[in-house]
Amino acid sequence: MHMTDVVKFRIPGHVGLCNALRRTLLSDVKTEAPTSVRMMKNVTCHTDEYLAHRIGLIPFRRVGNGNTLTLNATGPCTVTCADLSGPAYEPIHHNLEILYLDTGHELNMEITFDVSRASSHARYSPCYAVGMIPDGHDTHIISFGSND
């Protein structure tokens, strides 16, 4: 992360108003995230649930039409976000490691996305951090870093 990735707002108003705005940024903005992972083939030492959880932690951005991505990999190799393919989404960080596949290991999955709010699950959060500090009488600075 670079310091330019963080946006700051100076908000005049009571702490309750500023906190409500901070909470809205953190949990009430709709965004897209993986909702299900269908394993077509998993010949690895990892469970389907573990792999689905790893995929759910990756931030994505929409780049086209559709609602799915696929991952097809055969070991030995390190599988990264760059190995995900599809016209609809791309990972924000291409170099994140998902797992290592040893000789003879294979992985074939389809990831489906939907839209929701972070109030239903953290994977839908559009921000990685939201902070608030006082800046004088009834003025606060709200800062947040966007996943995109």
PDB file of C-alpha atoms in Angstrom:
ATOM      1  CA  MET A   1       0.000   0.000   0.000  1.00  0.00           C
ATOM      2  CA  HIS A   2       1.136   3.528  -0.749  1.00  0.00           C
ATOM      3  CA  MET A   3       0.034   6.547   1.262  1.00  0.00           C
ATOM      4  CA  THR A   4      -1.809   7.770  -1.849  1.00  0.00           C
ATOM      5  CA  ASP A   5      -4.117   4.751  -1.472  1.00  0.00           C
ATOM      6  CA  VAL A   6      -5.646   6.287   1.664  1.00  0.00           C
ATOM      7  CA  VAL A   7      -8.375   8.922   1.289  1.00  0.00           C
ATOM      8  CA  LYS A   8      -9.023  11.423   4.096  1.00  0.00           C
ATOM      9  CA  PHE A   9     -12.057  13.632   4.700  1.00  0.00           C
ATOM     10  CA  ARG A  10     -12.360  16.431   7.267  1.00  0.00           C
ATOM     11  CA  ILE A  11     -15.967  16.315   8.467  1.00  0.00           C
ATOM     12  CA  PRO A  12     -17.518  19.084  10.568  1.00  0.00           C
ATOM     13  CA  GLY A  13     -20.052  17.672  12.975  1.00  0.00           C
ATOM     14  CA  HIS A  14     -20.637  15.862  16.230  1.00  0.00           C
ATOM     15  CA  VAL A  15     -18.759  12.617  16.860  1.00  0.00           C
ATOM     16  CA  GLY A  16     -22.004  10.641  16.406  1.00  0.00           C
ATOM     17  CA  LEU A  17     -22.527  11.954  12.875  1.00  0.00           C
ATOM     18  CA  CYS A  18     -18.905  11.306  11.906  1.00  0.00           C
ATOM     19  CA  ASN A  19     -19.001   7.799  13.367  1.00  0.00           C
ATOM     20  CA  ALA A  20     -22.219   7.039  11.453  1.00  0.00           C
ATOM     21  CA  LEU A  21     -20.493   8.092   8.218  1.00  0.00           C
ATOM     22  CA  ARG A  22     -17.456   5.947   9.086  1.00  0.00           C
ATOM     23  CA  ARG A  23     -19.674   2.920   9.783  1.00  0.00           C
ATOM     24  CA  THR A  24     -21.541   3.458   6.505  1.00  0.00           C
ATOM     25  CA  LEU A  25     -18.286   3.445   4.541  1.00  0.00           C
ATOM     26  CA  LEU A  26     -17.249   0.260   6.331  1.00  0.00           C
ATOM     27  CA  SER A  27     -20.426  -1.797   6.087  1.00  0.00           C
ATOM     28  CA  ASP A  28     -23.281  -0.353   4.009  1.00  0.00           C
ATOM     29  CA  VAL A  29     -21.758   0.160   0.548  1.00  0.00           C
ATOM     30  CA  LYS A  30     -22.741  -2.597  -1.891  1.00  0.00           C
ATOM     31  CA  THR A  31     -19.904  -4.439  -3.596  1.00  0.00           C
ATOM     32  CA  GLU A  32     -19.243  -7.726  -5.383  1.00  0.00           C
ATOM     33  CA  ALA A  33     -17.358 -10.711  -3.954  1.00  0.00           C
ATOM     34  CA  PRO A  34     -17.111 -14.481  -4.360  1.00  0.00           C
ATOM     35  CA  THR A  35     -20.221 -16.178  -3.017  1.00  0.00           C
ATOM     36  CA  SER A  36     -19.595 -19.821  -3.978  1.00  0.00           C
ATOM     37  CA  VAL A  37     -16.802 -22.038  -5.208  1.00  0.00           C
ATOM     38  CA  ARG A  38     -17.610 -25.185  -7.163  1.00  0.00           C
ATOM     39  CA  MET A  39     -14.805 -27.739  -7.166  1.00  0.00           C
ATOM     40  CA  MET A  40     -14.722 -29.808 -10.328  1.00  0.00           C
ATOM     41  CA  LYS A  41     -11.414 -31.457  -9.395  1.00  0.00           C
ATOM     42  CA  ASN A  42      -9.354 -31.181  -6.237  1.00  0.00           C
ATOM     43  CA  VAL A  43      -6.393 -33.534  -6.126  1.00  0.00           C
ATOM     44  CA  THR A  44      -4.459 -31.625  -3.457  1.00  0.00           C
ATOM     45  CA  CYS A  45      -3.826 -32.033   0.249  1.00  0.00           C
ATOM     46  CA  HIS A  46      -6.259 -29.144   0.959  1.00  0.00           C
ATOM     47  CA  THR A  47      -9.984 -29.486   1.603  1.00  0.00           C
ATOM     48  CA  ASP A  48     -12.552 -27.814  -0.647  1.00  0.00           C
ATOM     49  CA  GLU A  49     -13.644 -25.633   2.281  1.00  0.00           C
ATOM     50  CA  TYR A  50     -10.098 -24.412   2.940  1.00  0.00           C
ATOM     51  CA  LEU A  51      -9.620 -23.456  -0.724  1.00  0.00           C
ATOM     52  CA  ALA A  52     -13.018 -21.718  -0.870  1.00  0.00           C
ATOM     53  CA  HIS A  53     -12.058 -19.734   2.234  1.00  0.00           C
ATOM     54  CA  ARG A  54      -8.752 -18.671   0.608  1.00  0.00           C
ATOM     55  CA  ILE A  55     -10.626 -17.492  -2.497  1.00  0.00           C
ATOM     56  CA  GLY A  56     -13.110 -15.561  -0.332  1.00  0.00           C
ATOM     57  CA  LEU A  57     -10.259 -13.512   1.168  1.00  0.00           C
ATOM     58  CA  ILE A  58      -9.087 -12.161  -2.205  1.00  0.00           C
ATOM     59  CA  PRO A  59     -10.324  -8.683  -3.233  1.00  0.00           C
ATOM     60  CA  PHE A  60     -11.559  -8.462  -6.844  1.00  0.00           C
ATOM     61  CA  ARG A  61     -12.685  -5.727  -9.226  1.00  0.00           C
ATOM     62  CA  ARG A  62     -15.218  -6.021 -12.040  1.00  0.00           C
ATOM     63  CA  VAL A  63     -13.703  -5.668 -15.508  1.00  0.00           C
ATOM     64  CA  GLY A  64     -16.356  -7.144 -17.822  1.00  0.00           C
ATOM     65  CA  ASN A  65     -19.599  -9.080 -18.133  1.00  0.00           C
ATOM     66  CA  GLY A  66     -20.579 -12.272 -16.343  1.00  0.00           C
ATOM     67  CA  ASN A  67     -20.372 -13.474 -12.771  1.00  0.00           C
ATOM     68  CA  THR A  68     -17.750 -16.261 -12.741  1.00  0.00           C
ATOM     69  CA  LEU A  69     -14.025 -16.926 -12.752  1.00  0.00           C
ATOM     70  CA  THR A  70     -12.237 -20.238 -13.225  1.00  0.00           C
ATOM     71  CA  LEU A  71      -9.000 -21.703 -11.950  1.00  0.00           C
ATOM     72  CA  ASN A  72      -7.301 -24.642 -13.647  1.00  0.00           C
ATOM     73  CA  ALA A  73      -3.834 -25.648 -12.475  1.00  0.00           C
ATOM     74  CA  THR A  74      -1.618 -28.730 -12.493  1.00  0.00           C
ATOM     75  CA  GLY A  75       1.441 -29.099 -10.274  1.00  0.00           C
ATOM     76  CA  PRO A  76       4.179 -28.674  -9.603  1.00  0.00           C
ATOM     77  CA  CYS A  77       3.549 -24.920  -9.407  1.00  0.00           C
ATOM     78  CA  THR A  78       2.631 -22.070  -7.122  1.00  0.00           C
ATOM     79  CA  VAL A  79      -0.935 -20.990  -7.841  1.00  0.00           C
ATOM     80  CA  THR A  80      -1.416 -17.224  -7.591  1.00  0.00           C
ATOM     81  CA  CYS A  81      -4.285 -14.845  -8.250  1.00  0.00           C
ATOM     82  CA  ALA A  82      -2.844 -14.298 -11.733  1.00  0.00           C
ATOM     83  CA  ASP A  83      -3.915 -17.885 -12.554  1.00  0.00           C
ATOM     84  CA  LEU A  84      -7.610 -16.994 -12.159  1.00  0.00           C
ATOM     85  CA  SER A  85      -9.296 -16.439 -15.525  1.00  0.00           C
ATOM     86  CA  GLY A  86     -12.578 -15.087 -16.806  1.00  0.00           C
ATOM     87  CA  PRO A  87     -13.981 -11.984 -18.473  1.00  0.00           C
ATOM     88  CA  ALA A  88     -15.915 -10.589 -15.500  1.00  0.00           C
ATOM     89  CA  TYR A  89     -13.415 -10.019 -12.656  1.00  0.00           C
ATOM     90  CA  GLU A  90      -9.745  -9.674 -11.927  1.00  0.00           C
ATOM     91  CA  PRO A  91      -7.918  -9.857  -8.608  1.00  0.00           C
ATOM     92  CA  ILE A  92      -6.697  -6.517  -7.319  1.00  0.00           C
ATOM     93  CA  HIS A  93      -3.369  -8.106  -6.291  1.00  0.00           C
ATOM     94  CA  HIS A  94      -2.170 -10.543  -8.962  1.00  0.00           C
ATOM     95  CA  ASN A  95       0.808 -11.841  -6.981  1.00  0.00           C
ATOM     96  CA  LEU A  96      -1.095 -13.219  -3.958  1.00  0.00           C
ATOM     97  CA  GLU A  97      -0.331 -16.905  -3.459  1.00  0.00           C
ATOM     98  CA  ILE A  98      -3.348 -19.180  -3.175  1.00  0.00           C
ATOM     99  CA  LEU A  99      -1.499 -22.489  -2.687  1.00  0.00           C
ATOM    100  CA  TYR A 100       1.363 -24.654  -3.881  1.00  0.00           C
ATOM    101  CA  LEU A 101       0.594 -27.711  -6.015  1.00  0.00           C
ATOM    102  CA  ASP A 102       3.056 -30.592  -5.827  1.00  0.00           C
ATOM    103  CA  THR A 103       3.733 -33.132  -8.567  1.00  0.00           C
ATOM    104  CA  GLY A 104       0.519 -34.930  -9.524  1.00  0.00           C
ATOM    105  CA  HIS A 105      -1.739 -32.348  -7.866  1.00  0.00           C
ATOM    106  CA  GLU A 106      -4.579 -30.815  -9.903  1.00  0.00           C
ATOM    107  CA  LEU A 107      -7.123 -28.125  -9.176  1.00  0.00           C
ATOM    108  CA  ASN A 108     -10.138 -27.105 -11.259  1.00  0.00           C
ATOM    109  CA  MET A 109     -12.743 -24.742  -9.790  1.00  0.00           C
ATOM    110  CA  GLU A 110     -15.401 -22.206 -10.753  1.00  0.00           C
ATOM    111  CA  ILE A 111     -15.966 -19.123  -8.598  1.00  0.00           C
ATOM    112  CA  THR A 112     -19.343 -17.351  -8.661  1.00  0.00           C
ATOM    113  CA  PHE A 113     -19.833 -13.741  -7.524  1.00  0.00           C
ATOM    114  CA  ASP A 114     -22.794 -11.792  -6.180  1.00  0.00           C
ATOM    115  CA  VAL A 115     -23.555  -8.353  -4.725  1.00  0.00           C
ATOM    116  CA  SER A 116     -24.086  -7.602  -1.045  1.00  0.00           C
ATOM    117  CA  ARG A 117     -22.935  -5.398   1.848  1.00  0.00           C
ATOM    118  CA  ALA A 118     -20.166  -5.925   4.391  1.00  0.00           C
ATOM    119  CA  SER A 119     -22.860  -5.899   7.094  1.00  0.00           C
ATOM    120  CA  SER A 120     -23.775  -9.406   5.811  1.00  0.00           C
ATOM    121  CA  HIS A 121     -20.156 -10.656   5.480  1.00  0.00           C
ATOM    122  CA  ALA A 122     -16.693  -9.052   5.631  1.00  0.00           C
ATOM    123  CA  ARG A 123     -15.785 -10.307   2.132  1.00  0.00           C
ATOM    124  CA  TYR A 124     -18.085  -7.578   0.734  1.00  0.00           C
ATOM    125  CA  SER A 125     -16.202  -4.723   2.403  1.00  0.00           C
ATOM    126  CA  PRO A 126     -15.063  -2.125  -0.139  1.00  0.00           C
ATOM    127  CA  CYS A 127     -12.441  -0.850   2.335  1.00  0.00           C
ATOM    128  CA  TYR A 128      -9.520  -2.472   4.101  1.00  0.00           C
ATOM    129  CA  ALA A 129      -9.454   0.108   6.888  1.00  0.00           C
ATOM    130  CA  VAL A 130     -11.596   2.987   8.104  1.00  0.00           C
ATOM    131  CA  GLY A 131     -10.347   5.276  10.848  1.00  0.00           C
ATOM    132  CA  MET A 132     -11.549   8.397  12.618  1.00  0.00           C
ATOM    133  CA  ILE A 133      -9.595  10.885  14.715  1.00  0.00           C
ATOM    134  CA  PRO A 134     -10.703  14.161  16.322  1.00  0.00           C
ATOM    135  CA  ASP A 135      -9.449  17.356  14.649  1.00  0.00           C
ATOM    136  CA  GLY A 136     -10.555  20.173  16.871  1.00  0.00           C
ATOM    137  CA  HIS A 137     -13.979  20.934  18.333  1.00  0.00           C
ATOM    138  CA  ASP A 138     -16.736  18.971  16.504  1.00  0.00           C
ATOM    139  CA  THR A 139     -14.468  18.209  13.542  1.00  0.00           C
ATOM    140  CA  HIS A 140     -13.091  14.790  12.706  1.00  0.00           C
ATOM    141  CA  ILE A 141     -10.850  13.288  10.050  1.00  0.00           C
ATOM    142  CA  ILE A 142     -12.154  10.066   8.517  1.00  0.00           C
ATOM    143  CA  SER A 143      -9.622   8.053   6.543  1.00  0.00           C
ATOM    144  CA  PHE A 144     -10.133   4.877   4.536  1.00  0.00           C
ATOM    145  CA  GLY A 145      -8.261   2.671   2.140  1.00  0.00           C
ATOM    146  CA  SER A 146     -10.206   1.291  -0.800  1.00  0.00           C
ATOM    147  CA  ASN A 147      -9.717  -2.329  -1.899  1.00  0.00           C
ATOM    148  CA  ASP A 148      -9.665  -1.087  -5.454  1.00  0.00           C
TER     149      ASP A 148
END
